[in-house]
Amino acid sequence: MKNINCFKLIERVMENTLESILVTDARGRILQVNKAFTQITGYTEAEALGKTPALLRSERHPPSFYQAMWAEIGRQGSWAGEVWNRRKTGEIYLQWLSINAIEDEDDQVSHYVAISHDLSELRAKEAEVEFLAFNDPLTRLGNRQLLMNRLDQALAECRRRGDVLALMILDVGRLRPINDHFGMVAGDQVICTQAERLHLLVDSSDTLVRLQGDTFAVLRHSDAQVSAMSHLAEQIVRELSRGITLKDKSLLMRPSVGIALFPQDAMNKETLIQAAEHAHVQAKKSGRQGFQFFDHGQHQQQQRQMIIEQELTELFNGYKQPGLELYFQPKICLSKRCLCGAEALLRWNHPLLGWISPGEFIPIAEQTRLCVRLDRWVIRQALMHIREWLQAGYEVPTLAVNLSAHQLDQDDFADWLAAEVRREGLQPNVIQLEITEGAMIRNGEAATCLLGELQSRGFQISLDDFGTGYSSLSYLDSLPLNELKIDRSFLQRIDQDMRSLKLLRSIVVLAQTLDLQVVVEGVEEEHQIELLSELGDIKVQGFYFYRPLPEAEFARLINPHEEPRDQDSGVCPSS
Ligand code: C2E
Ligand code: MG
Ligand code: MG
């Protein structure tokens, strides 16, 4: 009874185990197999019984493999290892096999038991993990890591052989709206379609990878000259621009391609990638041709802009302004040839970049809204100078400062300015605020209100660069203005065309009718003075009389005790 139970138990274990079990007699004839054997090999018990395990041979191993296996079983009584076998369907699979020889009471081998399990799934998983280390699961193309490895190899080879290497970074375009509108699955479909198109275009020796989202890269080692890359880029743009149909809707794609070359654009991996990324961003921005090569000049310009932005941020976050300085350009009353005002213009002497023109750094400050703090720093400096000049007994004219567009949306500006003027013990009429037409229009009604309030508090308002923007005469009487500054481009036009002189004359008459002072900017030549002299009581500002002057030189000009020097322009100092 006890023995029967034991057999039953063994039978149960055999039938329920996931491992294939095969028992043979001493001559290798199969006596018994379990269910797992049938599941793995495809042979039923009836088909297997009486045969030898050679039934499963795959021919992947040479006869010497089996000879060594049986030799070891003979010596040790057992063997274990990986074996390639063949299923009934013909499919070859890998299994882990252990064979044990069973001996009878006379120590003679009576049976062999072979236990095995299928390694195919495990191996497939391992292979997938290995594949994913260098490939992208969605498109099955290479991934960033593969590109990095290939770049290292290719760069080393190009350095040795003096070859050109090209790196192309591209995106298929418009993926975000597709994702938003059709969902991520549809977005993935688009990426895969574009990946297939790309795959057909590149050479088999190229490395094509998906970097992320809808961004791909192509690394070309052989035939990476400009002409070949242009040709490839053109093909890519053309092919990827072909519509894709999703849910009965034909979608237009707009790919952008950036290309950088080693060694002309970059000397190492990081800078080559940066250059290709930069070219890609430029291609996206330009939106014209669809592809763009790296442009060194443009890149340097952008780097410079970034440095300037960074430096400005540090200057104004640290509340220290080394290298920033105000210069002063006199305004001259043309009929009396008197100094009747001045404009404070900012100068920046950067320790590394040298002199940076406000024409370059003010627009950057405007983009980052740092100009709000910059303008206020200028105003504080200007007020401090005015106070010092007055204390020194100089004849101080109204000093104009420039305001950037963002200053006009600062609700506290009027109160802040009034408080600063009071703090220096000055009157509001010492300061004039220059605002460009563009800034005024951009800020609309709010700007008009703010300027009205400033004017009512006694500050003078001047409309700068008139003639460069909208130049609408109609709004001149509706704005709170004291002065109109006509841009120097106007004066340049007069030289070429008499109608501009007539127009200038009309503007001056209109402005004077509205009680506005007129300043003509950019006067450089004697003949311009002659033309302007007939316009009556106007002011001029320009290199003909004075360039913007450093503080010490300007102070000398308004010091009544100072003798005029030879190079001074013969203008009387008082207003
Ligand atoms: P703007 O307010 O129209 O200043 C006049 C510009 O014309 C100044 O250039 C001046 O140097 C230049 N200029 C004057 N006379 C002549 C001339 O006869 N010929 C030529 N070719 N140019 C002349 P700058 O100093 O380079 O300033 C450029 C612009 O930068 C200014 O134009 C102004 O919009 C802005 N800016 C300068 N300083 C400041 C500031 O402190 N704050 C703000 N927000 N903007 C400023
Ligand atoms: Mg100005
Ligand atoms: Mg101007």
XYZ file of C-alpha atoms and ligand atoms in Angstrom:
623
model
C 0.000 0.000 0.000
C 2.830 2.308 1.001
C 4.746 1.443 -2.237
C 1.701 2.095 -4.432
C 1.268 5.550 -2.938
C 4.904 6.313 -3.537
C 4.621 5.352 -7.243
C 1.471 7.403 -7.583
C 3.241 10.337 -6.027
C 6.169 10.055 -8.454
C 3.713 9.761 -11.341
C 1.896 12.922 -10.205
C 5.166 14.842 -9.935
C 6.201 13.689 -13.402
C 2.910 14.693 -14.940
C 2.688 18.069 -13.312
C 6.227 19.319 -13.574
C 7.015 21.939 -16.216
C 10.279 20.170 -17.052
C 10.323 17.547 -19.736
C 11.200 14.090 -18.387
C 12.286 11.191 -20.538
C 13.277 7.740 -19.263
C 15.154 5.204 -21.400
C 16.437 1.715 -20.841
C 20.147 0.984 -20.770
C 20.198 0.809 -24.606
C 18.602 4.190 -24.914
C 15.076 3.091 -25.936
C 12.468 5.499 -24.627
C 10.315 3.859 -21.966
C 8.445 6.797 -20.569
C 7.865 10.531 -21.221
C 5.751 13.036 -19.349
C 3.210 15.680 -20.461
C 5.784 18.479 -20.503
C 7.866 16.402 -22.962
C 4.916 16.330 -25.363
C 4.244 20.025 -24.863
C 7.849 21.023 -25.560
C 8.759 18.566 -28.331
C 5.355 18.078 -29.959
C 5.749 14.223 -29.871
C 3.041 12.227 -28.099
C 3.966 9.393 -25.746
C 2.951 6.837 -28.395
C 5.193 8.499 -30.975
C 8.163 8.578 -28.614
C 8.031 5.158 -26.962
C 10.483 2.653 -28.370
C 12.506 5.348 -30.170
C 15.847 6.785 -29.016
C 16.389 10.468 -28.059
C 18.051 10.858 -31.482
C 14.450 11.578 -32.495
C 15.065 15.124 -31.227
C 18.504 15.757 -32.753
C 18.917 19.112 -34.460
C 22.170 18.467 -36.337
C 23.484 21.645 -34.692
C 26.010 19.664 -32.719
C 28.760 17.532 -34.294
C 28.939 13.815 -33.395
C 31.931 14.622 -31.139
C 29.568 16.605 -28.870
C 27.429 13.523 -28.188
C 30.487 11.305 -27.836
C 31.886 13.631 -25.139
C 28.485 13.711 -23.435
C 28.178 9.916 -23.251
C 31.789 9.574 -22.185
C 31.101 11.834 -19.226
C 27.921 9.954 -18.303
C 29.987 6.770 -18.427
C 32.621 8.267 -16.127
C 30.496 10.295 -13.745
C 27.017 8.896 -14.096
C 25.586 12.221 -15.178
C 25.891 15.142 -17.619
C 24.310 18.622 -17.758
C 24.481 21.388 -20.344
C 22.764 23.301 -23.158
C 21.586 21.337 -26.150
C 19.947 22.432 -29.399
C 17.081 20.058 -30.221
C 14.431 19.922 -32.892
C 10.680 19.917 -32.202
C 8.276 17.762 -34.215
C 7.421 20.926 -36.200
C 11.060 21.168 -37.302
C 11.727 24.237 -35.171
C 15.077 24.177 -33.444
C 15.137 25.201 -29.779
C 17.634 25.472 -26.993
C 17.178 23.446 -23.837
C 18.945 22.880 -20.568
C 19.411 19.116 -20.289
C 20.591 16.932 -17.434
C 21.020 13.172 -17.916
C 21.459 10.766 -15.039
C 22.335 7.085 -15.282
C 20.303 4.891 -12.874
C 21.988 1.703 -11.640
C 20.381 -1.538 -10.465
C 21.316 -3.571 -7.413
C 24.312 -5.075 -9.333
C 25.672 -1.584 -10.059
C 24.776 -1.971 -13.735
C 23.145 0.896 -15.598
C 19.512 -0.037 -16.033
C 17.964 3.314 -17.067
C 18.766 6.858 -18.094
C 16.623 9.779 -17.012
C 16.810 12.989 -19.050
C 15.272 16.107 -17.525
C 15.212 19.311 -19.598
C 13.575 22.705 -19.881
C 13.139 25.034 -22.828
C 15.553 27.977 -22.797
C 14.123 29.695 -25.912
C 11.915 32.153 -24.033
C 14.608 33.055 -21.547
C 17.123 33.537 -24.315
C 14.649 35.655 -26.308
C 14.173 37.878 -23.266
C 17.905 38.187 -22.743
C 18.343 39.015 -26.412
C 15.616 41.674 -26.181
C 17.287 43.267 -23.157
C 20.576 43.298 -25.060
C 18.827 44.712 -28.139
C 17.159 47.502 -26.155
C 20.489 48.673 -24.763
C 21.333 49.954 -28.252
C 18.007 50.072 -30.047
C 14.668 51.793 -29.878
C 11.702 49.524 -29.000
C 9.204 51.467 -31.134
C 10.995 51.712 -34.473
C 13.584 48.943 -33.906
C 16.203 51.472 -35.130
C 19.318 52.291 -33.104
C 19.086 54.559 -30.076
C 21.148 57.429 -28.609
C 23.611 55.012 -26.997
C 24.308 53.344 -30.329
C 24.891 56.760 -31.902
C 27.327 57.682 -29.126
C 29.298 54.475 -29.587
C 29.369 54.783 -33.368
C 30.369 58.438 -33.107
C 33.346 57.504 -30.943
C 34.454 54.857 -33.426
C 33.809 57.011 -36.500
C 35.582 60.060 -35.077
C 38.638 58.003 -34.181
C 38.734 56.568 -37.688
C 38.176 59.940 -39.377
C 40.956 61.520 -37.341
C 43.310 58.743 -38.378
C 42.386 58.796 -42.062
C 41.603 62.510 -42.450
C 38.002 61.751 -43.515
C 34.897 63.921 -43.246
C 32.091 62.814 -40.947
C 28.532 64.140 -41.139
C 25.928 64.160 -38.398
C 22.354 64.932 -39.332
C 19.639 65.605 -36.763
C 16.076 65.785 -37.991
C 12.513 65.677 -36.841
C 9.489 64.535 -38.767
C 7.537 67.638 -37.794
C 4.063 68.343 -36.451
C 3.998 65.381 -34.086
C 2.569 67.344 -31.165
C -0.687 68.366 -32.904
C -1.027 64.773 -34.182
C -0.616 63.418 -30.632
C -3.045 65.993 -29.298
C -5.635 65.377 -31.943
C -5.378 61.655 -32.725
C -3.735 60.295 -29.568
C -0.350 58.790 -28.763
C -0.962 55.498 -30.612
C -1.540 57.391 -33.844
C 1.540 59.509 -33.070
C 3.590 56.303 -32.695
C 2.257 55.091 -36.032
C 3.454 58.299 -37.694
C 6.904 57.910 -36.113
C 7.124 54.328 -37.387
C 6.037 55.275 -40.912
C 8.614 58.053 -41.044
C 11.263 55.720 -39.593
C 10.579 53.222 -42.409
C 10.850 55.979 -45.016
C 14.141 57.102 -43.512
C 15.429 53.558 -43.416
C 14.876 53.252 -47.173
C 16.767 56.488 -47.859
C 19.951 56.026 -45.872
C 22.854 53.824 -46.930
C 23.419 50.514 -45.204
C 26.736 51.909 -43.890
C 24.960 54.902 -42.280
C 23.882 54.794 -38.645
C 20.215 55.733 -38.335
C 18.865 56.161 -34.809
C 15.812 57.584 -33.088
C 16.992 60.039 -30.434
C 13.642 60.764 -28.808
C 10.043 61.534 -29.759
C 10.076 62.313 -33.460
C 13.759 63.227 -33.581
C 16.175 61.036 -35.529
C 19.889 61.203 -36.312
C 21.911 59.931 -39.251
C 25.649 59.454 -38.960
C 27.474 59.165 -42.259
C 31.072 58.196 -42.455
C 31.720 57.480 -46.105
C 30.784 60.059 -48.764
C 29.930 62.667 -46.144
C 30.749 65.668 -48.361
C 28.477 68.734 -48.447
C 27.015 67.823 -51.853
C 26.169 64.257 -50.814
C 24.635 65.426 -47.548
C 22.578 68.112 -49.342
C 21.309 65.452 -51.696
C 20.382 63.115 -48.834
C 18.758 65.975 -46.886
C 16.707 66.969 -49.941
C 15.507 63.402 -50.357
C 14.661 63.129 -46.666
C 12.713 66.386 -46.699
C 10.849 65.333 -49.841
C 10.019 61.830 -48.633
C 9.082 62.747 -45.067
C 6.927 65.633 -46.323
C 4.692 63.153 -48.123
C 1.311 63.065 -46.452
C 0.328 60.349 -44.004
C -3.257 59.132 -43.804
C -4.699 58.673 -40.329
C -8.345 57.899 -39.725
C -9.212 58.961 -43.304
C -7.446 62.281 -42.839
C -4.368 63.136 -44.854
C -1.785 64.782 -42.626
C 0.864 67.113 -43.924
C 4.293 66.675 -42.395
C 6.992 69.342 -42.215
C 10.384 67.782 -41.482
C 13.437 69.879 -40.551
C 16.993 68.692 -40.990
C 20.196 70.107 -39.488
C 23.649 68.954 -40.609
C 27.084 69.427 -39.057
C 30.401 68.193 -40.376
C 33.592 67.023 -38.734
C 36.187 68.554 -38.802
C 34.996 71.879 -40.285
C 32.169 72.549 -37.804
C 33.360 70.736 -34.702
C 36.372 68.812 -33.505
C 34.843 66.392 -31.011
C 31.712 64.407 -30.258
C 30.000 66.890 -27.928
C 30.560 69.920 -30.141
C 29.554 67.988 -33.279
C 26.245 67.046 -31.646
C 25.744 70.632 -30.470
C 26.474 71.936 -33.958
C 24.014 69.490 -35.564
C 21.377 70.381 -32.945
C 21.968 74.063 -33.578
C 21.625 73.597 -37.343
C 18.420 71.611 -36.711
C 16.941 74.413 -34.573
C 17.842 76.920 -37.289
C 16.231 74.733 -39.955
C 13.071 74.540 -37.846
C 13.046 78.291 -37.311
C 13.667 79.215 -40.921
C 10.957 76.826 -42.090
C 11.999 77.452 -45.681
C 14.194 74.893 -47.344
C 13.657 72.214 -44.713
C 17.361 71.587 -44.169
C 20.280 73.669 -43.023
C 23.996 73.214 -42.546
C 25.633 74.477 -39.373
C 26.398 78.197 -39.677
C 29.402 79.174 -37.616
C 28.772 82.953 -37.716
C 25.162 82.587 -36.676
C 26.158 80.192 -33.889
C 28.765 82.613 -32.552
C 26.218 85.413 -32.680
C 23.793 83.347 -30.622
C 26.507 82.326 -28.180
C 27.370 85.996 -27.769
C 23.720 86.838 -27.159
C 23.525 84.125 -24.536
C 26.665 85.421 -22.805
C 25.309 88.973 -22.849
C 21.986 87.801 -21.430
C 23.757 85.821 -18.727
C 26.071 88.694 -17.836
C 23.231 91.203 -17.731
C 21.271 88.913 -15.432
C 24.255 88.590 -13.120
C 24.867 92.336 -13.167
C 21.352 93.186 -12.183
C 20.808 90.318 -9.777
C 24.014 91.156 -7.959
C 23.191 94.883 -7.811
C 26.635 95.700 -9.111
C 27.179 97.336 -12.439
C 30.861 97.150 -13.256
C 31.581 98.362 -16.753
C 28.258 100.194 -17.176
C 28.567 103.912 -17.627
C 26.439 106.807 -18.842
C 27.553 108.954 -21.760
C 25.842 112.216 -22.604
C 25.036 113.555 -26.052
C 24.102 117.254 -26.204
C 21.012 118.474 -28.017
C 21.619 121.782 -29.803
C 19.138 124.583 -30.426
C 19.867 125.164 -34.114
C 18.956 128.857 -34.421
C 20.896 129.988 -31.344
C 23.577 127.296 -31.603
C 23.068 126.674 -27.865
C 23.248 123.483 -25.852
C 19.632 123.014 -24.814
C 19.441 119.478 -23.528
C 21.249 116.167 -23.487
C 20.491 112.501 -23.806
C 21.960 109.922 -21.425
C 23.130 106.890 -23.399
C 24.340 103.737 -21.752
C 27.775 102.302 -22.488
C 29.010 98.870 -21.425
C 32.681 98.064 -21.348
C 32.717 94.336 -20.770
C 35.945 92.891 -19.320
C 36.106 90.154 -21.991
C 33.850 91.230 -24.850
C 35.024 94.878 -24.907
C 32.619 97.720 -25.720
C 29.120 96.444 -26.344
C 26.742 98.807 -28.088
C 23.333 99.458 -26.485
C 21.937 98.664 -29.936
C 23.056 95.094 -29.149
C 22.406 94.654 -25.438
C 19.229 96.730 -24.988
C 17.134 94.448 -27.247
C 18.456 91.437 -25.288
C 17.552 93.158 -22.023
C 14.111 93.854 -23.488
C 13.550 90.212 -24.368
C 14.367 89.124 -20.828
C 12.548 92.041 -19.163
C 15.813 92.930 -17.421
C 15.415 96.316 -19.057
C 12.985 97.348 -16.307
C 15.825 97.188 -13.774
C 18.354 98.503 -16.275
C 16.288 101.643 -17.006
C 15.880 102.332 -13.301
C 19.617 101.995 -12.743
C 20.205 104.507 -15.567
C 17.664 106.915 -14.071
C 19.298 106.721 -10.621
C 22.726 107.402 -12.153
C 21.346 110.277 -14.231
C 19.687 111.904 -11.179
C 22.860 111.478 -9.151
C 24.906 113.220 -11.869
C 22.367 116.052 -12.132
C 22.535 116.609 -8.376
C 26.355 116.619 -8.430
C 26.486 119.032 -11.410
C 24.013 121.390 -9.757
C 25.992 121.288 -6.519
C 29.121 122.127 -8.532
C 27.321 125.189 -9.970
C 27.075 123.904 -13.562
C 24.397 124.981 -16.023
C 22.494 121.736 -16.181
C 20.152 121.236 -19.159
C 17.160 118.880 -19.137
C 18.546 115.370 -19.295
C 16.720 112.739 -21.343
C 16.750 109.054 -20.463
C 15.430 106.257 -22.660
C 12.652 104.026 -21.402
C 12.121 100.519 -22.708
C 8.692 99.198 -23.650
C 8.315 97.056 -20.518
C 8.738 100.081 -18.238
C 5.406 101.343 -19.497
C 3.508 98.408 -18.028
C 4.997 98.914 -14.543
C 2.190 100.301 -12.397
C 4.608 101.645 -9.784
C 6.813 103.539 -12.219
C 5.368 107.048 -11.753
C 5.535 106.796 -7.945
C 8.994 105.253 -8.058
C 10.348 108.008 -10.330
C 8.812 110.817 -8.273
C 10.314 109.332 -5.099
C 13.785 109.028 -6.677
C 13.693 112.632 -7.889
C 12.635 113.803 -4.415
C 15.354 111.742 -2.784
C 17.998 113.627 -4.797
C 16.324 116.939 -3.851
C 15.460 117.698 -7.507
C 12.431 118.896 -9.475
C 10.710 116.631 -12.045
C 11.485 119.003 -14.933
C 15.200 118.070 -14.811
C 14.337 114.737 -16.419
C 12.875 113.938 -19.803
C 11.629 110.459 -20.691
C 12.223 109.214 -24.237
C 9.810 106.553 -25.433
C 9.815 105.033 -28.885
C 6.722 104.938 -31.046
C 6.771 101.147 -31.008
C 6.807 100.966 -27.199
C 3.977 103.451 -26.991
C 1.794 101.574 -29.463
C 2.581 98.169 -27.927
C 1.439 99.274 -24.506
C -1.670 101.024 -25.844
C -4.107 102.769 -23.554
C -2.150 101.885 -20.377
C 0.968 103.621 -21.713
C -0.975 106.728 -22.617
C -2.419 106.873 -19.078
C 0.982 106.368 -17.446
C 2.644 108.996 -19.624
C -0.239 111.387 -18.948
C 0.293 110.934 -15.244
C 4.057 111.431 -15.547
C 3.496 114.576 -17.555
C 1.030 115.923 -15.028
C 3.677 115.373 -12.327
C 6.022 117.645 -14.294
C 8.161 115.128 -16.225
C 8.782 115.857 -19.905
C 7.882 113.191 -22.442
C 9.663 112.788 -25.753
C 8.639 110.514 -28.641
C 11.867 108.902 -29.884
C 12.782 107.493 -33.308
C 9.738 109.031 -35.021
C 9.676 107.838 -38.626
C 10.853 104.283 -37.985
C 7.560 102.775 -36.884
C 3.995 103.735 -37.585
C 4.794 107.441 -38.013
C 1.160 108.268 -37.734
C 0.665 112.000 -37.560
C -2.917 111.506 -36.478
C -2.088 110.372 -32.950
C 0.406 113.135 -32.201
C -2.211 115.386 -30.642
C -3.809 112.589 -28.619
C -0.613 111.581 -26.823
C 0.838 113.342 -23.753
C 4.044 114.610 -25.424
C 6.443 117.534 -25.057
C 8.927 116.633 -27.757
C 9.152 114.777 -31.042
C 12.490 113.244 -32.041
C 12.733 112.564 -35.744
C 14.871 109.513 -36.438
C 18.147 109.882 -38.300
C 16.951 107.594 -41.099
C 14.627 110.466 -42.080
C 17.588 112.772 -42.525
C 19.345 110.167 -44.653
C 16.307 109.970 -46.952
C 16.327 113.722 -47.466
C 19.719 113.446 -49.133
C 18.226 111.226 -51.813
C 14.769 112.624 -52.303
C 13.265 116.092 -52.028
C 9.802 114.808 -51.119
C 11.203 113.671 -47.781
C 12.282 117.260 -47.091
C 8.743 118.446 -47.812
C 7.382 115.772 -45.499
C 9.870 116.733 -42.785
C 8.819 120.345 -43.144
C 5.143 119.372 -42.724
C 5.904 117.238 -39.666
C 7.832 120.100 -38.060
C 5.007 122.570 -38.758
C 2.413 120.143 -37.386
C 4.478 119.418 -34.277
C 5.034 123.106 -33.641
C 1.316 123.752 -34.053
C 0.770 121.136 -31.346
C 3.311 122.905 -29.126
C 5.797 120.081 -29.420
C 9.528 120.696 -29.479
C 11.241 119.047 -32.466
C 14.613 117.332 -32.401
C 16.216 116.009 -35.565
C 18.544 113.119 -34.759
C 21.723 112.039 -36.552
C 22.974 115.327 -37.964
C 26.410 114.592 -39.347
C 27.027 116.953 -42.284
C 27.237 120.698 -42.870
C 24.740 120.576 -45.765
C 22.179 118.925 -43.462
C 22.510 121.899 -41.107
C 21.808 124.234 -44.043
C 18.675 122.327 -45.004
C 17.450 122.135 -41.413
C 18.132 125.815 -40.688
C 15.115 126.844 -42.733
C 12.812 124.767 -40.488
C 12.739 127.400 -37.753
C 13.081 126.748 -34.069
C 14.255 123.144 -33.915
C 16.855 121.199 -31.973
C 19.389 118.856 -33.496
C 21.430 116.018 -32.107
C 24.265 114.353 -33.927
C 27.918 113.737 -34.515
C 28.205 117.046 -36.403
C 28.122 118.827 -33.044
C 28.891 116.147 -30.488
C 29.228 112.437 -30.191
C 27.977 110.983 -26.883
C 30.536 112.176 -24.317
C 31.881 110.568 -21.154
C 30.727 112.263 -17.944
C 33.925 114.243 -17.343
C 33.864 115.736 -20.852
C 30.177 116.560 -20.695
C 30.649 118.155 -17.254
C 33.342 120.405 -18.722
C 30.872 121.483 -21.386
C 28.259 122.653 -18.887
C 30.785 124.169 -16.491
C 30.442 127.935 -17.045
C 33.972 128.504 -15.766
C 35.560 126.153 -18.222
C 37.197 127.673 -21.334
C 35.915 126.133 -24.601
C 38.636 123.961 -26.157
C 39.739 123.885 -29.796
C 37.920 120.662 -30.575
C 34.638 121.915 -29.032
C 32.097 122.729 -31.665
C 31.690 126.411 -31.056
C 28.313 125.919 -29.434
C 27.537 128.140 -26.462
C 27.053 126.043 -23.297
C 23.848 127.442 -21.797
C 20.325 126.515 -22.828
P 18.342 106.476 -29.418
O 17.631 106.721 -28.142
O 17.662 106.854 -30.671
O 19.747 107.122 -29.289
C 20.394 107.722 -30.322
C 21.410 106.839 -30.918
O 21.927 107.431 -32.095
C 22.613 106.639 -29.997
O 23.144 105.363 -30.274
C 23.581 107.676 -30.515
O 24.922 107.381 -30.217
C 23.312 107.590 -31.996
N 23.653 108.841 -32.688
C 23.533 110.105 -32.246
N 23.936 110.970 -33.191
C 24.288 110.232 -34.267
C 24.806 110.571 -35.565
O 25.011 111.728 -35.948
N 25.044 109.539 -36.414
C 24.864 108.265 -36.035
N 25.169 107.300 -36.900
N 24.374 107.897 -34.817
C 24.107 108.907 -33.938
P 23.455 104.384 -29.105
O 24.041 105.120 -27.965
O 24.216 103.262 -29.717
O 22.045 103.913 -28.650
C 21.259 103.158 -29.479
C 19.899 102.968 -28.881
O 19.982 102.206 -27.685
C 19.271 104.267 -28.441
O 18.681 104.884 -29.519
C 18.264 103.784 -27.418
O 17.107 103.323 -28.056
C 18.987 102.618 -26.794
N 19.586 103.060 -25.529
C 20.764 103.644 -25.309
N 20.940 103.861 -23.988
C 19.822 103.386 -23.361
C 19.366 103.329 -21.997
O 20.014 103.775 -21.076
N 18.142 102.738 -21.745
C 17.381 102.251 -22.768
N 16.200 101.695 -22.463
N 17.765 102.317 -24.051
C 18.954 102.880 -24.356
Mg 16.714 108.139 -27.339
Mg 16.365 107.990 -31.364
